[in-house]
PDB file of C-alpha atoms in Angstrom:
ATOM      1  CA  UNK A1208      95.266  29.895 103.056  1.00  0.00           C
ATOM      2  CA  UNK A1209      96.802  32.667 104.564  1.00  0.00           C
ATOM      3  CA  UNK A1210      99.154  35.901 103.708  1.00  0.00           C
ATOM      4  CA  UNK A1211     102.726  35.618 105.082  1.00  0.00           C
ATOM      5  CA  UNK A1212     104.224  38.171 103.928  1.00  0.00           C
ATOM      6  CA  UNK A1213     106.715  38.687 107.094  1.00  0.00           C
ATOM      7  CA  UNK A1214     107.979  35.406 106.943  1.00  0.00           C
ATOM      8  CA  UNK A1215     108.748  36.196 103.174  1.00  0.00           C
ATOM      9  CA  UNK A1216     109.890  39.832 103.787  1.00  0.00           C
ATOM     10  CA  UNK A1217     112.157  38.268 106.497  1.00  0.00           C
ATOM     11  CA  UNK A1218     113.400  35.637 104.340  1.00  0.00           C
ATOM     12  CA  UNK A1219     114.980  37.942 101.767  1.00  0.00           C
ATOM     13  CA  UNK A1220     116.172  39.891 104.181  1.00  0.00           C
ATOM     14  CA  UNK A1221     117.923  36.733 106.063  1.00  0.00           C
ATOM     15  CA  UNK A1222     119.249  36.026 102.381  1.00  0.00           C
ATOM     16  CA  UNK A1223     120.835  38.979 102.233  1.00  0.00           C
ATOM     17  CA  UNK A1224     122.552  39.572 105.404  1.00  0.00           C
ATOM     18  CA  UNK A1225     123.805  35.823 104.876  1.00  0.00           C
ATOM     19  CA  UNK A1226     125.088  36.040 102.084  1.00  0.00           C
ATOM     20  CA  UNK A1227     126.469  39.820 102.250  1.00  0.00           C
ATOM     21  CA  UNK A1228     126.937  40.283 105.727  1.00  0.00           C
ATOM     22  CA  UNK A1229     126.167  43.906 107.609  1.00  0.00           C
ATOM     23  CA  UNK A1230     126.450  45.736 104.076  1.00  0.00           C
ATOM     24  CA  UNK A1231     123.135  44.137 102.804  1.00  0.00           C
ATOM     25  CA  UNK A1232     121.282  44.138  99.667  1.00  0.00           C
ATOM     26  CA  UNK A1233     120.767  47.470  99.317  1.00  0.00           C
ATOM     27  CA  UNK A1234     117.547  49.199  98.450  1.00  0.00           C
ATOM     28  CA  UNK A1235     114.875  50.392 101.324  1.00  0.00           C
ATOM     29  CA  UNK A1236     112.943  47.303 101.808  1.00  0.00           C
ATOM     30  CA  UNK A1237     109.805  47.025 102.258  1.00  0.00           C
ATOM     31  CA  UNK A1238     109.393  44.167 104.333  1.00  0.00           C
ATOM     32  CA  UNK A1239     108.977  41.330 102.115  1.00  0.00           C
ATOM     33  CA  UNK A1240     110.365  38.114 100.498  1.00  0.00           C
ATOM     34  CA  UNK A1241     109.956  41.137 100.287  1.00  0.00           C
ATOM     35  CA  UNK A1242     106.883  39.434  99.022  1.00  0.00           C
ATOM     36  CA  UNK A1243     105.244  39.156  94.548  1.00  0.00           C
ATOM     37  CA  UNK A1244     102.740  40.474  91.416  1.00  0.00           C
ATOM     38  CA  UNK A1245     101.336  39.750  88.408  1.00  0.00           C
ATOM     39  CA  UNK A1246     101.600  38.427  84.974  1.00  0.00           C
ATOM     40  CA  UNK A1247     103.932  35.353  83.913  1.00  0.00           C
ATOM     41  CA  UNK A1248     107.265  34.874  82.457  1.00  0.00           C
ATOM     42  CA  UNK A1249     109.784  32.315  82.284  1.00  0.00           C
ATOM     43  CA  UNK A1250     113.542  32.147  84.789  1.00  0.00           C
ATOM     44  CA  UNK A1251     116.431  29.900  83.949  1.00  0.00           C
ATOM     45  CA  UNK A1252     115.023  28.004  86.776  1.00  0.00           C
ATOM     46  CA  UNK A1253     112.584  26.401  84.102  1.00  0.00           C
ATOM     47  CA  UNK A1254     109.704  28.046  87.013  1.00  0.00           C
ATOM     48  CA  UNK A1255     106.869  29.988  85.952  1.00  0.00           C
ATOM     49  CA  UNK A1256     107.439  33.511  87.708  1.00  0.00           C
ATOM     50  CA  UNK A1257     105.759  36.521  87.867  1.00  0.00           C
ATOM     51  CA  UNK A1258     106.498  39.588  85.865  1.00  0.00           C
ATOM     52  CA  UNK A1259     106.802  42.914  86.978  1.00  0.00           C
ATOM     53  CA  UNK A1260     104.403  44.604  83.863  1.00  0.00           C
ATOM     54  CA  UNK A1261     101.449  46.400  85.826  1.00  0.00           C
ATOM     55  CA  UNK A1262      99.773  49.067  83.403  1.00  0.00           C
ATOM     56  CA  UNK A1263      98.166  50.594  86.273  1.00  0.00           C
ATOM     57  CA  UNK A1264     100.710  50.922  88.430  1.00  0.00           C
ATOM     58  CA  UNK A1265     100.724  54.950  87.954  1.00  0.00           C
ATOM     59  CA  UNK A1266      97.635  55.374  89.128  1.00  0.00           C
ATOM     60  CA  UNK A1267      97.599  52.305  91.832  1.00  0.00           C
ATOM     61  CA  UNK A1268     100.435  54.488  93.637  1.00  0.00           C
ATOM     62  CA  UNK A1269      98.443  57.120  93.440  1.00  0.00           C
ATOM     63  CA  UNK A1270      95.662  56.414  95.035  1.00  0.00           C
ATOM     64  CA  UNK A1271      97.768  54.532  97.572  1.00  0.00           C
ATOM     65  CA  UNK A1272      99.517  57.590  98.010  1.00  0.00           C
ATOM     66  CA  UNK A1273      96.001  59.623  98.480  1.00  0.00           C
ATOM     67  CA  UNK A1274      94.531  57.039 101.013  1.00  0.00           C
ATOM     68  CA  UNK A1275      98.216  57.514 103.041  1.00  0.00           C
ATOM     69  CA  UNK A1276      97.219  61.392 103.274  1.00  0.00           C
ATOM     70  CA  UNK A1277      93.481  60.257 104.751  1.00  0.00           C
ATOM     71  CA  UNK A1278      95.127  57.698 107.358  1.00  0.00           C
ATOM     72  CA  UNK A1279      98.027  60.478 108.603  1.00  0.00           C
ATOM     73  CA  UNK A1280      95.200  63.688 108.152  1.00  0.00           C
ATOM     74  CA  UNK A1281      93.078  60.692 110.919  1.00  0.00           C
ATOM     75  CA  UNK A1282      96.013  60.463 112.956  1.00  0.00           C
ATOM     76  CA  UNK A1283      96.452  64.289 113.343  1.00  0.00           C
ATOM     77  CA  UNK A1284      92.903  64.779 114.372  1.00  0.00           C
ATOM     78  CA  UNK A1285      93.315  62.096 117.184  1.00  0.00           C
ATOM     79  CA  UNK A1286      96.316  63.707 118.457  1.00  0.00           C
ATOM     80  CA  UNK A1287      99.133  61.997 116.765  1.00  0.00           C
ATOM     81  CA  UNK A1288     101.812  64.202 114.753  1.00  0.00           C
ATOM     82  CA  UNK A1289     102.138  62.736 111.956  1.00  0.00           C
ATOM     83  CA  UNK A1290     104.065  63.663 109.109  1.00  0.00           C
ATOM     84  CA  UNK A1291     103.189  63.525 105.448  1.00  0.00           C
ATOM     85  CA  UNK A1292     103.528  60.434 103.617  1.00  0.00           C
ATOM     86  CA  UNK A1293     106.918  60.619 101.015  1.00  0.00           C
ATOM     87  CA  UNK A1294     106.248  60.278  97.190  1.00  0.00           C
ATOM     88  CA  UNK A1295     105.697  56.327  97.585  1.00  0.00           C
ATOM     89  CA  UNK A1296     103.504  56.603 100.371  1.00  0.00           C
ATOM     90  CA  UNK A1297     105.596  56.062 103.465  1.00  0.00           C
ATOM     91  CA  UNK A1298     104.974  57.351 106.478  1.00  0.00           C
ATOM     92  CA  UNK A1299     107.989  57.625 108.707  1.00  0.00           C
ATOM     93  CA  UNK A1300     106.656  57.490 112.777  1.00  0.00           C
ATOM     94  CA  UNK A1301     110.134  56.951 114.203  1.00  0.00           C
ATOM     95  CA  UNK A1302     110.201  54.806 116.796  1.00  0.00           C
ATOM     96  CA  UNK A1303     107.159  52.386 116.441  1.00  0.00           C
ATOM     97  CA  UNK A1304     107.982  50.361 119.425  1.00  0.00           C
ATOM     98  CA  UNK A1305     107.263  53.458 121.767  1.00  0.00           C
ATOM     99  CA  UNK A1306     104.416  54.925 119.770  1.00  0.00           C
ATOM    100  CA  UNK A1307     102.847  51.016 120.248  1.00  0.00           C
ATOM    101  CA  UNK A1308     102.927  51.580 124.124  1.00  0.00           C
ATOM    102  CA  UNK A1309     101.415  55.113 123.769  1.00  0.00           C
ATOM    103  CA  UNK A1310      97.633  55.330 124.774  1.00  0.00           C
ATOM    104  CA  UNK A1311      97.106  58.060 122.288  1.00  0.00           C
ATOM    105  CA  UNK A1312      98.763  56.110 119.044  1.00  0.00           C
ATOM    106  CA  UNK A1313      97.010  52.687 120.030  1.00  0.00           C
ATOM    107  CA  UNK A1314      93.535  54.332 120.322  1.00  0.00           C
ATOM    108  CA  UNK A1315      94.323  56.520 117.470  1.00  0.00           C
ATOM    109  CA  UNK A1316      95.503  53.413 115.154  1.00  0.00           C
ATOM    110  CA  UNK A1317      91.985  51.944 116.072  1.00  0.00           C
ATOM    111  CA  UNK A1318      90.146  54.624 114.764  1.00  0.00           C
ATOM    112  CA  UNK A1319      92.169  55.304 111.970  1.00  0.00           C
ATOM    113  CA  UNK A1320      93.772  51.953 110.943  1.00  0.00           C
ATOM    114  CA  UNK A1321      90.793  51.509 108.312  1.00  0.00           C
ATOM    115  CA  UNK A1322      91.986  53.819 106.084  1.00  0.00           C
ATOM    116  CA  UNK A1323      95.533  52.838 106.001  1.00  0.00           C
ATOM    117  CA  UNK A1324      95.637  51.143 102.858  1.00  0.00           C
ATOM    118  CA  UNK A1325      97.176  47.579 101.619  1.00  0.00           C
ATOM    119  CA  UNK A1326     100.801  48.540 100.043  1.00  0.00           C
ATOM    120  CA  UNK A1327     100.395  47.811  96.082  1.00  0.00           C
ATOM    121  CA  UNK A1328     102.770  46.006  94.268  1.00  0.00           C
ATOM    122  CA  UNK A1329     104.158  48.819  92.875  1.00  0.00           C
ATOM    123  CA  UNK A1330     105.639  50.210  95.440  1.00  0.00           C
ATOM    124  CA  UNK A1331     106.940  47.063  96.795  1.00  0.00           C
ATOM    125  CA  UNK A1332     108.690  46.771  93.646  1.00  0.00           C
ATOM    126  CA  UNK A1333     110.295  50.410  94.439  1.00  0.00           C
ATOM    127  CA  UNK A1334     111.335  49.460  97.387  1.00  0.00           C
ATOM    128  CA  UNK A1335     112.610  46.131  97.542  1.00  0.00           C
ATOM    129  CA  UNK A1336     116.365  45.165  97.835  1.00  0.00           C
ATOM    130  CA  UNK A1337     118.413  44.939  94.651  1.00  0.00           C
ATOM    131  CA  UNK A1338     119.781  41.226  95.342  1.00  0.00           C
ATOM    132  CA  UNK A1339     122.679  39.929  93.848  1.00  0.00           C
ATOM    133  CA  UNK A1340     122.613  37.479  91.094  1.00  0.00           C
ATOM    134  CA  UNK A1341     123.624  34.847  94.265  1.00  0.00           C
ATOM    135  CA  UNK A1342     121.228  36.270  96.662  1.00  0.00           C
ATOM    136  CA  UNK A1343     118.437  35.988  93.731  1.00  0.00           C
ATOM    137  CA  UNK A1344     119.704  32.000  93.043  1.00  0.00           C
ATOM    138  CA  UNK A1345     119.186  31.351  96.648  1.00  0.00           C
ATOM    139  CA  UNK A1346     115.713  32.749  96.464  1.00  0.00           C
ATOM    140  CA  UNK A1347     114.888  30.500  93.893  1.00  0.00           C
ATOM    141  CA  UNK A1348     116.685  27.594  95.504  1.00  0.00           C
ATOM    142  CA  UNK A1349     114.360  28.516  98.563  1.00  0.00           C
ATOM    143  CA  UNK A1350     111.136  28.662  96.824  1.00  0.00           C
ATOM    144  CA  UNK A1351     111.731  25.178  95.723  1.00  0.00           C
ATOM    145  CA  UNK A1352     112.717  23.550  98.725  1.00  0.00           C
ATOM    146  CA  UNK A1353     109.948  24.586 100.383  1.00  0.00           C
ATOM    147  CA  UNK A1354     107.776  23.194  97.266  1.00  0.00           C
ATOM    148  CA  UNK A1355     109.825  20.108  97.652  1.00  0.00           C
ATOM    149  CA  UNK A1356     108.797  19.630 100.995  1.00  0.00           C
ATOM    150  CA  UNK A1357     105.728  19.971 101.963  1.00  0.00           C
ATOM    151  CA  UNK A1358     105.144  23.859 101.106  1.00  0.00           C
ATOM    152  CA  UNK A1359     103.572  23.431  97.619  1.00  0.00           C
ATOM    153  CA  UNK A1360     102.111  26.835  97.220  1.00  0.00           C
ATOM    154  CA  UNK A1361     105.193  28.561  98.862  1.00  0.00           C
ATOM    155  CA  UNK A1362     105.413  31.746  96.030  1.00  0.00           C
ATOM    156  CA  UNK A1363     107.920  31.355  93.080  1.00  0.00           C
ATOM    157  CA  UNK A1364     110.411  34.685  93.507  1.00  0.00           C
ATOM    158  CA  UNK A1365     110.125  37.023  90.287  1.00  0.00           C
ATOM    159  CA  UNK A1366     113.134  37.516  88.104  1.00  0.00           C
ATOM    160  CA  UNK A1367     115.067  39.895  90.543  1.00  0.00           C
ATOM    161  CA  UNK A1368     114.644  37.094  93.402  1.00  0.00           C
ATOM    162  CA  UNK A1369     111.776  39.469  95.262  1.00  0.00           C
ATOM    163  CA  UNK A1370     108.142  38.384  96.154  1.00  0.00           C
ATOM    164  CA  UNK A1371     105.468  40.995  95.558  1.00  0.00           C
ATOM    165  CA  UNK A1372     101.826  41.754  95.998  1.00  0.00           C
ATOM    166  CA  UNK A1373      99.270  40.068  97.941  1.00  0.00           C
ATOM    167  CA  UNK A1374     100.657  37.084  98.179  1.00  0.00           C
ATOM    168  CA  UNK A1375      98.121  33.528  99.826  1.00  0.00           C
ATOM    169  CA  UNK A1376     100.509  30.426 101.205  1.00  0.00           C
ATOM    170  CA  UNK A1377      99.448  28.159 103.894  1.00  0.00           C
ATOM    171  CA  UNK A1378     101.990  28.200 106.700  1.00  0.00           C
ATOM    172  CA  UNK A1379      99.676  26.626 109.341  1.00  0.00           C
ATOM    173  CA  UNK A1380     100.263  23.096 107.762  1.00  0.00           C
ATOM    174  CA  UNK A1381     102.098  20.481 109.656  1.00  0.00           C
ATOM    175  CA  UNK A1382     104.346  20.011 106.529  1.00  0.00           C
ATOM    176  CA  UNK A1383     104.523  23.653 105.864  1.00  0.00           C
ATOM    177  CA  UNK A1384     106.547  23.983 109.096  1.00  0.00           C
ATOM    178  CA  UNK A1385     108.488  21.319 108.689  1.00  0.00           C
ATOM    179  CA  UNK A1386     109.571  22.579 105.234  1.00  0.00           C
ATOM    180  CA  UNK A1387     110.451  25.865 106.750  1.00  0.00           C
ATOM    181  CA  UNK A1388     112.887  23.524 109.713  1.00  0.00           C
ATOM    182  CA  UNK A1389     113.957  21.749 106.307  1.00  0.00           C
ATOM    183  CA  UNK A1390     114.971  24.797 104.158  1.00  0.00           C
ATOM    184  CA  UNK A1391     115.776  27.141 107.203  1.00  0.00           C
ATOM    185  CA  UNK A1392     119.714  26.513 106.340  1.00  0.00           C
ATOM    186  CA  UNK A1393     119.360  27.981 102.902  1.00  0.00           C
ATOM    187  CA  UNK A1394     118.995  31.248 103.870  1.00  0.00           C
ATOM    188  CA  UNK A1395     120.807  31.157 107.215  1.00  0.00           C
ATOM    189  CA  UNK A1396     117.537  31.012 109.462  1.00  0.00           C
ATOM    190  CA  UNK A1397     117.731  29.235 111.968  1.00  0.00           C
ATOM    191  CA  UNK A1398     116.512  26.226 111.922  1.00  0.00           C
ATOM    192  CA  UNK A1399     113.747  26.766 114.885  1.00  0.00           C
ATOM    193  CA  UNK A1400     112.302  29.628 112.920  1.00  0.00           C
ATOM    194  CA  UNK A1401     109.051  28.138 111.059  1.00  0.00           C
ATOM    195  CA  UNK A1402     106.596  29.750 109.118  1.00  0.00           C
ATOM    196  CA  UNK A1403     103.254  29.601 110.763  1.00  0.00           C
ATOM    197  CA  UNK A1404     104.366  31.438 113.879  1.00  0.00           C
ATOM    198  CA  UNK A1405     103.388  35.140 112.292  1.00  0.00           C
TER     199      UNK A1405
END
């Protein structure tokens, strides 16, 4: 098994430019199908999802937000300026595709990437896109094509259609890919874009 949370981050996002066009879905998201968290509760789907009830979710953001402060106050003493992380932990480097050429931030990012914690559930939940009742049935519609065929543990979506947490599928299959090729249309990938490639 392995964590693909790109390919689920990118599917919601796919979802919602299809189905919305440029305006989007709203909401600063946080790179999953976005991806999902705990507990269980039912969807008219007749799935078992996952609820979005985390008692320690107060204090899971804050020591997420804590270990952000260690990872930038590492950065600054190998010569990156950093700034400080916002109330949910982001840390906003601008343009990442520069700073991922730059001697200085790769040798920096080895040192330091250690302490740059896992982003909770919490704040995924924060952060994901609001979807629209029709972005959130074609998330569903997704999850079970790719169950359908040959994707079995593909995640069920919780209630508002996002994916959150730490979440284990196996995209490496054989059948796993060619449920991505299968489902691809649903959310207006295209069809050449499998899972198993990230």
């Amino acid at each position: 098994m392995r964590t693909n949370r790109m390919l689920l981050a990118a599917a919601a996002a796919v979802t919602a430019f299809a189905l919305t066009g440029c305006g989007g879905g709203g909401g600063d998201g946080a790179g999953k199908i976005p991806t999902a968290g705990d507990g269980t509760s039912s969807t008219g789907t007749g799935k078992a999802t996952k609820g979005s009830g985390d008692a320690g979710g107060k204090d899971e953001v804050a020591s997420y937000v804590e270990a952000k402060r260690a990872y930038v106050k590492c950065l600054r003493e190998n010569h990156i300026d950093a700034p400080d992380p916002d109330a949910n932990g982001q840390v906003d480097l601008g343009d990442t595709g520069a700073l991922k050429k730059n001697p200085a931030f790769i040798k920096a990012s080895e040192k330091c990437g250690p302490l740059n914690p896992p982003v909770p559930a919490e704040i995924e939940r924060r952060l994901a896109p609001k979807l629209t009742p029709e972005q959130i049935k074609t998330q569903f519609a997704y999850a079970d094509c790719m169950q359908k065929n040959g994707a079995p543990d593909f995640p069920d979506p919780e209630p508002d259609g996002n994916v959150y947490g730490d979440v284990q599928w196996d995209s490496t299959t054989a059948a796993a890919k060619q449920a991505a090729r299968t489902c691809a249309p649903l959310i207006g990938d295209p069809v050449e874009q499998g899972p198993g490639k990230g």
